[in-house]
CSV table of C-alpha atoms and ligand atoms in Angstrom, one decimal:
chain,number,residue,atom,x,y,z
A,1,UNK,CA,27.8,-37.3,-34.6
A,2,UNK,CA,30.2,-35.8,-32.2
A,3,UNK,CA,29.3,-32.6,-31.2
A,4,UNK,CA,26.9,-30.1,-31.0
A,5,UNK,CA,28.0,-28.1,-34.3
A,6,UNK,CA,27.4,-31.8,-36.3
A,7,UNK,CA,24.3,-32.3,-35.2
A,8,UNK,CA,23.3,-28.7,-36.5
A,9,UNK,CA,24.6,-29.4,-39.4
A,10,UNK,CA,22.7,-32.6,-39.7
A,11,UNK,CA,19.7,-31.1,-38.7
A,12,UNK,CA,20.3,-28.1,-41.1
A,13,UNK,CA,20.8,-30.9,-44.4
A,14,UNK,CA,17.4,-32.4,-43.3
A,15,UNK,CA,15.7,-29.0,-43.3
A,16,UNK,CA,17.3,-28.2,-46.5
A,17,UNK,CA,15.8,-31.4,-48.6
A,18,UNK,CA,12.3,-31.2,-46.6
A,19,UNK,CA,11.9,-27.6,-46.7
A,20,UNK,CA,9.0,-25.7,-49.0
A,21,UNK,CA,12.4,-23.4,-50.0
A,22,UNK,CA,13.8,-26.2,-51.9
A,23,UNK,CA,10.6,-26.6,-54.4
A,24,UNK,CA,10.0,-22.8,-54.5
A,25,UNK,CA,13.9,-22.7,-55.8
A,26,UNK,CA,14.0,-25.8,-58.0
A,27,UNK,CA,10.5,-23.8,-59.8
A,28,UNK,CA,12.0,-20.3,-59.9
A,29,UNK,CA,15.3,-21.9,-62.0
A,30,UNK,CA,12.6,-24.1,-64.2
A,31,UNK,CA,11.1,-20.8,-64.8
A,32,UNK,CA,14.0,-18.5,-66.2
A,33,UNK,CA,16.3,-21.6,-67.2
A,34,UNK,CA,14.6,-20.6,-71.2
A,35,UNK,CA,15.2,-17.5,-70.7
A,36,UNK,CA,17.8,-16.8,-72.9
A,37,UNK,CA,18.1,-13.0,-73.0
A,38,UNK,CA,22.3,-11.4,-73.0
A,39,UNK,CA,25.3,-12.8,-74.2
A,40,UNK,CA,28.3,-15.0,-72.7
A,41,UNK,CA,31.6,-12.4,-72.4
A,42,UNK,CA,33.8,-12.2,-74.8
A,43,UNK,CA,35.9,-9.1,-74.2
A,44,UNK,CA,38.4,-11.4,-72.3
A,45,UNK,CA,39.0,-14.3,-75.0
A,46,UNK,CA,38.7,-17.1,-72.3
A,47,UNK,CA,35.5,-15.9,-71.1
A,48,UNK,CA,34.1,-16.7,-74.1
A,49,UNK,CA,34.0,-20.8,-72.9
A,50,UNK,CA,31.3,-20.4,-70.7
A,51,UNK,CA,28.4,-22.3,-71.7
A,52,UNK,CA,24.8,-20.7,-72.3
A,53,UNK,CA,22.4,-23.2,-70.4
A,54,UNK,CA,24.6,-22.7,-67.5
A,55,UNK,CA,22.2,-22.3,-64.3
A,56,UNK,CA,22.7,-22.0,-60.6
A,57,UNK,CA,20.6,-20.7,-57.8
A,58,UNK,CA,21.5,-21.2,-54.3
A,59,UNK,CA,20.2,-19.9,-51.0
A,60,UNK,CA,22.2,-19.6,-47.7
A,61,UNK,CA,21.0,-18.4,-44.4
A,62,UNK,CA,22.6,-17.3,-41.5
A,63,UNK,CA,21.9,-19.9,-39.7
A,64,UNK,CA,23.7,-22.1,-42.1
A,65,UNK,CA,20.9,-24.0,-44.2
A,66,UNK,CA,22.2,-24.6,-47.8
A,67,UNK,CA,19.4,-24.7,-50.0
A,68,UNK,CA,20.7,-25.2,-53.8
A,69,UNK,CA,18.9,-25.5,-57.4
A,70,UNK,CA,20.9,-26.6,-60.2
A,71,UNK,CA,24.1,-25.9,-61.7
A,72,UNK,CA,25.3,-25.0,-57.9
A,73,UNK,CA,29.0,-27.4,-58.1
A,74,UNK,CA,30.0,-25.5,-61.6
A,75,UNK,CA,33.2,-23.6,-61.2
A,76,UNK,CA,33.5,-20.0,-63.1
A,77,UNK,CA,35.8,-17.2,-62.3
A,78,UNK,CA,34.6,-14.4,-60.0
A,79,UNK,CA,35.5,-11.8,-61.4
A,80,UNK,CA,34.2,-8.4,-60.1
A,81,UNK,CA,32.7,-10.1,-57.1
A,82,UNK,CA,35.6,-10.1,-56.1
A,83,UNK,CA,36.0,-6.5,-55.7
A,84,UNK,CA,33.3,-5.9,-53.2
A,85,UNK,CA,35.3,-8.5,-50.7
A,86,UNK,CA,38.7,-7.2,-51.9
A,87,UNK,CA,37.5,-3.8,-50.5
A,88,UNK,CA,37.0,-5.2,-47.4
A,89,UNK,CA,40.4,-6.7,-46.3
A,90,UNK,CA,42.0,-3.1,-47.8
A,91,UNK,CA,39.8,-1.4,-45.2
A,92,UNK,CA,41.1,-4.4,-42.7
A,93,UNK,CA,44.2,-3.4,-43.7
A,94,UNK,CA,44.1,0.7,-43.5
A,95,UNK,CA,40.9,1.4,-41.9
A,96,UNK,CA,38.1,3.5,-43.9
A,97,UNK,CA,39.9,7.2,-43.5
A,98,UNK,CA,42.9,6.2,-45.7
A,99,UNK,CA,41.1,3.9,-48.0
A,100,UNK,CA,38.6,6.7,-48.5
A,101,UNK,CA,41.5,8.9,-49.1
A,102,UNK,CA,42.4,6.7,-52.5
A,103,UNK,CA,38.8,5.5,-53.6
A,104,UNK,CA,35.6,7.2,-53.3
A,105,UNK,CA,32.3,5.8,-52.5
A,106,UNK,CA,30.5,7.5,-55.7
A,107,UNK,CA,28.1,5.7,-58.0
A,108,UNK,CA,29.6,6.2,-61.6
A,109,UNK,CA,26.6,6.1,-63.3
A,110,UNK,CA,28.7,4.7,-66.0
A,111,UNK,CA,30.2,1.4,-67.4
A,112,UNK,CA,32.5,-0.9,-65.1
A,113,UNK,CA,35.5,0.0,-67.6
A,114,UNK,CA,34.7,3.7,-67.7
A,115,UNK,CA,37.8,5.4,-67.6
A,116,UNK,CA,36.8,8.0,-64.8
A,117,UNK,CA,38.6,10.0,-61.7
A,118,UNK,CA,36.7,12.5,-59.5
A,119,UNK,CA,38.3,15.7,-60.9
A,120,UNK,CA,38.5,17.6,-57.8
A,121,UNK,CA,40.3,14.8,-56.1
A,122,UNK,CA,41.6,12.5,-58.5
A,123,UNK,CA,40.3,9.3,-56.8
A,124,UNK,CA,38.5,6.6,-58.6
A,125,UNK,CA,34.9,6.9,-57.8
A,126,UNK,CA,34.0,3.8,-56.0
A,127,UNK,CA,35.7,0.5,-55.2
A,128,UNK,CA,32.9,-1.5,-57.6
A,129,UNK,CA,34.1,-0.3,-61.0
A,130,UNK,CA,37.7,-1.6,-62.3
A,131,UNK,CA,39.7,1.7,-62.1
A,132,UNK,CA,38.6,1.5,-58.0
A,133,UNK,CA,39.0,-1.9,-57.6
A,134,UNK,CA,42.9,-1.8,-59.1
A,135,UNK,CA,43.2,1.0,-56.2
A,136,UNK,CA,41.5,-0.9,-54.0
A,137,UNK,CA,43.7,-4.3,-55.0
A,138,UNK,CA,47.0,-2.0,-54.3
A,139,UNK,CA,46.4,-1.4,-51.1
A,140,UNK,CA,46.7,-5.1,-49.8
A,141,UNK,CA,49.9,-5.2,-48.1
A,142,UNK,CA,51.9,-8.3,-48.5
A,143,UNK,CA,55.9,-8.5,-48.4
A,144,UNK,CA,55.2,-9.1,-52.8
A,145,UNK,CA,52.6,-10.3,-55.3
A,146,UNK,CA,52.7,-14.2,-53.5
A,147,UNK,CA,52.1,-13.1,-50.2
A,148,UNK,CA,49.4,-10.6,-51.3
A,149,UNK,CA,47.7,-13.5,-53.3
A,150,UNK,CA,47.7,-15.8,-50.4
A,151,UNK,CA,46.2,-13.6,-47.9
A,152,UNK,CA,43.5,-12.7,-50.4
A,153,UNK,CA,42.8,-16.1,-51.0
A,154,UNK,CA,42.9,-17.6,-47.2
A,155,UNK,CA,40.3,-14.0,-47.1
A,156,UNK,CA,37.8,-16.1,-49.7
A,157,UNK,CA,38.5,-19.3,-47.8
A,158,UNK,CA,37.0,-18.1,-44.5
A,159,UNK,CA,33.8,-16.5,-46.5
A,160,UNK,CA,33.3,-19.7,-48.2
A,161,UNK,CA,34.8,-21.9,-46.3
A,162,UNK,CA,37.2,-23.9,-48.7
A,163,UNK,CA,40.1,-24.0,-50.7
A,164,UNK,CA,40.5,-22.0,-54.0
A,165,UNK,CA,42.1,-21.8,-56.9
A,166,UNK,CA,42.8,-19.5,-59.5
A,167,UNK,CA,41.8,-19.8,-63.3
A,168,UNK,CA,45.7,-19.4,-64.6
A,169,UNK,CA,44.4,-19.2,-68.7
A,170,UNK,CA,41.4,-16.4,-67.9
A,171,UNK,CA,44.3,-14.8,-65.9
A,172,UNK,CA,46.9,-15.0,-68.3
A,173,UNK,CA,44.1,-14.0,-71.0
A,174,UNK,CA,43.3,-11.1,-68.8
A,175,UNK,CA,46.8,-10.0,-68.3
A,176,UNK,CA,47.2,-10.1,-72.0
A,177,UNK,CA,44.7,-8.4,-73.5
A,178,UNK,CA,43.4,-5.7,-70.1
A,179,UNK,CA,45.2,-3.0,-71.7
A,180,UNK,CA,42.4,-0.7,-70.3
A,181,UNK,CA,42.7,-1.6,-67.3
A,182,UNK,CA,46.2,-1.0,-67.7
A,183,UNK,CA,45.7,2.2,-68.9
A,184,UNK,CA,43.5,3.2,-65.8
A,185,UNK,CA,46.8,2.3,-63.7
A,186,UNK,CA,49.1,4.7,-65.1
A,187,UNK,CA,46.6,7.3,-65.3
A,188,UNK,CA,46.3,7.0,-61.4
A,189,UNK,CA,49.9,6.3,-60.9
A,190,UNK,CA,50.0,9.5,-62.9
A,191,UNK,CA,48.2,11.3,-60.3
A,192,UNK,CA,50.0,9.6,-57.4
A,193,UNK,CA,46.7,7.4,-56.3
A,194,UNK,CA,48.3,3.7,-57.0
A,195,UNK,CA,52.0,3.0,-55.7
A,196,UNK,CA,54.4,2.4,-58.6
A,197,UNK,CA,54.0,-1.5,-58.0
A,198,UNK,CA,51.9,-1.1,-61.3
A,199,UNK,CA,52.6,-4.8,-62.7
A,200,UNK,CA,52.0,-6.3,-59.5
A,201,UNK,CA,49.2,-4.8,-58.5
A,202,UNK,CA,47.6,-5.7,-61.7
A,203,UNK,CA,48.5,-9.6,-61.8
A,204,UNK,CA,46.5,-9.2,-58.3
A,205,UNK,CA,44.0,-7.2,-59.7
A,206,UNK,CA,43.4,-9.8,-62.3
A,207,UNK,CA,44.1,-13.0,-60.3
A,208,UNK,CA,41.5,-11.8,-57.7
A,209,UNK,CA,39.2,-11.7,-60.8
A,210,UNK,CA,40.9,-15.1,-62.0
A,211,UNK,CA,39.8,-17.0,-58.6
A,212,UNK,CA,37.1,-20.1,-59.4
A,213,UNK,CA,33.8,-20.2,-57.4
A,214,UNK,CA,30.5,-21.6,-57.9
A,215,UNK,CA,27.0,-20.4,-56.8
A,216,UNK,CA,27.2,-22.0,-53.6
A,217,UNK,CA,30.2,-20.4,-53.0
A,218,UNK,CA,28.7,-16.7,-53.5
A,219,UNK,CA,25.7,-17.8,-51.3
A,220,UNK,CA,28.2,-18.5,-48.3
A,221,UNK,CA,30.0,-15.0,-49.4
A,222,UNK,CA,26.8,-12.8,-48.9
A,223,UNK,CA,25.3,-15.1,-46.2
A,224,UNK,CA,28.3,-14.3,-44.3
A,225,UNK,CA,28.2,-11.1,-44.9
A,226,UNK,CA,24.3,-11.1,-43.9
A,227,UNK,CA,25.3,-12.8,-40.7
A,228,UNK,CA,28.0,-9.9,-39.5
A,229,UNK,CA,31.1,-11.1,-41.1
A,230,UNK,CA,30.8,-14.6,-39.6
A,231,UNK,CA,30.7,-17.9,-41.7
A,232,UNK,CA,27.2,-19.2,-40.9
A,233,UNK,CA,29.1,-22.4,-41.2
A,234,UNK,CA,31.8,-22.8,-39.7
A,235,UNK,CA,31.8,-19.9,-37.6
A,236,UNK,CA,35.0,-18.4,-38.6
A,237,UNK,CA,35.1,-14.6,-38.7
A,238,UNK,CA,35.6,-13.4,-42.6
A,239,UNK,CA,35.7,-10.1,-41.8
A,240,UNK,CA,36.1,-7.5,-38.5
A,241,UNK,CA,32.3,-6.7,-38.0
A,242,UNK,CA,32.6,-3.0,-38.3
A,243,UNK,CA,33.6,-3.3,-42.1
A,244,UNK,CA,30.4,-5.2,-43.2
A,245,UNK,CA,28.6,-2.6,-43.2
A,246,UNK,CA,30.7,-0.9,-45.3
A,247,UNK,CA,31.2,-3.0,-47.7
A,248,UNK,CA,27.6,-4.0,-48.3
A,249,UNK,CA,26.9,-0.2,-48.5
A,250,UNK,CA,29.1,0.3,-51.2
A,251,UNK,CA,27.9,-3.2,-53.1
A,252,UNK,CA,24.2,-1.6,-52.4
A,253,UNK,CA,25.1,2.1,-54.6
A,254,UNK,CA,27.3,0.6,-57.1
A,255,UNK,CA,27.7,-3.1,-57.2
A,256,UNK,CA,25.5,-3.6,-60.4
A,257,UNK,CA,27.6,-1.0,-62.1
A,258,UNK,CA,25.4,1.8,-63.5
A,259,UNK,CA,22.4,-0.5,-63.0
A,260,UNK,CA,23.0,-0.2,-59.8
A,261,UNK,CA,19.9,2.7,-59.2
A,262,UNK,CA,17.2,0.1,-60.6
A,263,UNK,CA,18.8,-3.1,-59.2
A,264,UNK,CA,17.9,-0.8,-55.9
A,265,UNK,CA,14.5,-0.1,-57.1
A,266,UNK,CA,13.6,-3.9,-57.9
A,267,UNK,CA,15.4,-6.0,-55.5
A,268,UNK,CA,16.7,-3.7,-53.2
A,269,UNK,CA,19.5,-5.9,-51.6
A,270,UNK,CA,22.9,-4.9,-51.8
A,271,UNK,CA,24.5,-7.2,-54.6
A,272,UNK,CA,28.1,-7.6,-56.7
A,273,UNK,CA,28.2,-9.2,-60.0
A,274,UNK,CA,30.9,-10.6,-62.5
A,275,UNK,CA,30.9,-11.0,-66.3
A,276,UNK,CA,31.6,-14.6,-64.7
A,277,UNK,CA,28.0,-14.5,-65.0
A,278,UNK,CA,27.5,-14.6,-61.0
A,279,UNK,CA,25.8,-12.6,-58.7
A,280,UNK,CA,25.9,-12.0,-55.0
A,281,UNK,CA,23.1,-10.4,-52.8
A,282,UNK,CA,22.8,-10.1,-49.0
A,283,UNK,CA,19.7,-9.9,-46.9
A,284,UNK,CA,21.4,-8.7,-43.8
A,285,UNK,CA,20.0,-10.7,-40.9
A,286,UNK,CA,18.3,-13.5,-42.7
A,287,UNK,CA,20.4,-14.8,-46.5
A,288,UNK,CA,22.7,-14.7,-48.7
A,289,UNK,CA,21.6,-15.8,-52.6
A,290,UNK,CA,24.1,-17.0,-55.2
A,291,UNK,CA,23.5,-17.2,-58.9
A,292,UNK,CA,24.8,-18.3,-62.0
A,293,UNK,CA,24.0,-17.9,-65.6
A,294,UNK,CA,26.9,-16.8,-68.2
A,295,UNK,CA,24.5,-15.0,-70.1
A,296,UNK,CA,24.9,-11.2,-69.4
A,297,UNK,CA,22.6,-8.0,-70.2
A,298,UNK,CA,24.2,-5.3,-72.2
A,299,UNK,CA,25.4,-3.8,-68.5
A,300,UNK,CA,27.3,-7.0,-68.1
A,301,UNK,CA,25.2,-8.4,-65.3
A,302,UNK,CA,23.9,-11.8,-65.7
A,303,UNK,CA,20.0,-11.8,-66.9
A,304,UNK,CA,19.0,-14.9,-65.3
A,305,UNK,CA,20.1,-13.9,-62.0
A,306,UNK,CA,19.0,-10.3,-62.0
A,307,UNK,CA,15.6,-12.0,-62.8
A,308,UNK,CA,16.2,-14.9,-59.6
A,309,UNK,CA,17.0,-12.4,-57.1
A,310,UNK,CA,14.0,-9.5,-58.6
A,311,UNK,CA,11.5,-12.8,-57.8
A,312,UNK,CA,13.0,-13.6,-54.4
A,313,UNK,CA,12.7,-9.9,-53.2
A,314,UNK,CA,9.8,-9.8,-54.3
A,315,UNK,CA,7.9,-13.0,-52.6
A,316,UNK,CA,9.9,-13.0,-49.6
A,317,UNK,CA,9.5,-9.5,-49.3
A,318,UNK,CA,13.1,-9.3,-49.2
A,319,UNK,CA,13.7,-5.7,-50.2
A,320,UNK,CA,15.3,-3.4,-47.5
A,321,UNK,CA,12.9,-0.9,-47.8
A,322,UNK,CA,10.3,-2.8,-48.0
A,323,UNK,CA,7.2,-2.3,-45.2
A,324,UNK,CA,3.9,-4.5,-46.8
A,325,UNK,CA,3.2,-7.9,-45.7
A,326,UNK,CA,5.4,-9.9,-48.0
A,327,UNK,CA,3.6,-12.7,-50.6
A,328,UNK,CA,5.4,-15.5,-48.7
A,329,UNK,CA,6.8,-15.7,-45.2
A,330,UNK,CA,10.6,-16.4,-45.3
A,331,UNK,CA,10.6,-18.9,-42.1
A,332,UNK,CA,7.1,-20.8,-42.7
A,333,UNK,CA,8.7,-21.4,-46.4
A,334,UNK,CA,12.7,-22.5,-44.9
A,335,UNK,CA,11.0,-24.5,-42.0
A,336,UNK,CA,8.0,-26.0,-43.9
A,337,UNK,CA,4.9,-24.0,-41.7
A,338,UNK,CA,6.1,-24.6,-38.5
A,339,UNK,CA,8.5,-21.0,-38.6
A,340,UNK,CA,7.9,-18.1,-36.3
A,341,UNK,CA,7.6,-14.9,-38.2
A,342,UNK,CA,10.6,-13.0,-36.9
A,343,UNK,CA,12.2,-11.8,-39.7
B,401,LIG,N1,38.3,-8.8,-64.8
B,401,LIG,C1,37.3,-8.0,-65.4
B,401,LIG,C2,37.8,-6.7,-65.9
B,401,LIG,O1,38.7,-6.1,-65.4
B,401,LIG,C3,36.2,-7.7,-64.3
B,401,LIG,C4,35.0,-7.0,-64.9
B,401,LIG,C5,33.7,-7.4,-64.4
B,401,LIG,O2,33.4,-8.5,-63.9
B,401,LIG,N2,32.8,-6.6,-64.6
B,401,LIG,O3,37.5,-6.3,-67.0
């Protein structure tokens, strides 16, 4: 052990196979693991791989404990997760006045592929649904499509913390068959919203969607998102700290699409998910949960996870609106009793 940081993390992995959390986590994916409500996606032909049983849960918190239950190592593409962090670097990149100027901050109320502007103002309503995220994608600069790939994916590296790669069939499926997504380009080229980079910004519209992560990954995405943009990790900054809240604002109103209002209801945490079958949620100042399960509810949100995360808010009293004693206390159940009650 050579330094401070090591033995933390040391200390953190001992926590993390002793802890009350772990058993809590393991029961909660014994629980839903038969539940086999939704469907695997289909729409994009490679999608349609993915198998059923499928299932992870993982828990990270901003102090960097990794607490994981089941299929946590399996690789799937991120899809519109993606979008939420995407958003991000564009505002890194412009600052919220201009991005504002080209996407909106609007719920839809509507499907992720609706084809939708704001009338008075022909932007696409929020950065969460596909039309917004292609504006969002075109606004990360980059001298051409490599260099605007590689500085989104060194962006995932310090959220998660490693290397990734890109799915190249589920792009090159994407790229073959998104003519709706296509569509929704020219109709905002159309109205001078997108630059006329159309075919690039869509290859990085769909290779952002092509990129492989697994549930830990999206646990270390909202946990540092929950812990101001920092990697609880390795400490590397993902993100300039004034644009977190931002971003988790936005994932809050519309990151479970047009469930988005009862997502609020139930969990209450702000949340992105992918017809991947992931889902993201941050508890800003204490977590950041990732699931998996391919199986998706007919708003394309994955069942299994929407059920994970309504059971964590729930016992941990996780919800941000929440003000009643919570079932469970979040620090006697990570520590194992000896916790002090701050959070
Ligand atoms: N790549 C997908 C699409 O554009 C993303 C959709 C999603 O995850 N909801 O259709």
């Amino acid at each position: 052990m050579s330094n401070i940081g090591d033995l933390q993390s040391f200390a953190n992995s001992i926590t993390a196979v002793t802890s009350p959390l772990r058993g809590y986590l393991n029961e909660l994916h014994q629980k839903y693991s038969s539940l086999n409500d939704g469907t695997v996606a289909d729409y994009i032909p490679e999608l349609a791989l993915a198998k059923p049983e499928w299932f992870g849960v993982c828990v990270v918190t901003t102090d960097g404990q990794i607490f994981e239950a089941g299929d946590c190592d399996q690789l799937f593409t991120i899809q519109s997760i993606s979008k939420a962090f995407v958003f991000g670097l564009a505002l890194e990149d412009h600052g919220r006045e201009y991005v504002n100027s080209k996407v909106s901050v609007e719920p839809t109320g509507e499907a992720f592929n609706s084809i939708v502007l704001d009338e008075a103002t022909n932007r696409p309503y929020n950065p969460m649904v596909n039309a917004g995220a292609i504006a969002t994608a075109d606004l990360i600069k980059g001298e051409n499509g490599t260099e605007r790939l590689k500085r989104l994916l060194e962006m995932f590296k310090r959220y998660t913390g490693r290397d990734h790669d890109i799915n190249v069939p589920v792009f090159l499926s994407e790229k073959a068959t998104g003519y709706r997504n296509r569509a929704m380009a020219y109709l905002m080229l159309n109205f001078g919203m997108v630059s006329d980079k159309i075919d690039e910004t869509l290859d990085l519209y769909f290779q952002q969607c092509s990129i492989l992560v697994n549930a830990k990954d999206l646990a270390m995405l909202s946990a540092t998102l929950a812990n101001g943009g920092i990697n609880p990790v390795t400490q590397e900054r993902a993100i300039a700290e004034q644009y977190v809240q931002d971003v988790i604002s936005v994932m809050l109103t519309c990151g479970m699409y047009d469930a988005s209002g009862e997502w609020t209801y139930r969990v209450g945490l702000p949340a992105k998910s992918g017809v991947g079958g992931g889902i993201t949620a941050v508890a800003p100042g204490k977590l950041g949960i990732g699931t998996f399960s391919p199986l998706l509810d007919a708003k394309g949100n994955s069942a299994r996870g929407i059920k994970v995360c309504e059971d964590l808010s729930r016992d941990f009293g996780l919800h941000l609106f929440n003000v009643a004693k919570p079932e469970r206390v979040l620090a006697d159940w990570i520590s194992g009793g000896n916790g002090v009650d701050d959070w």
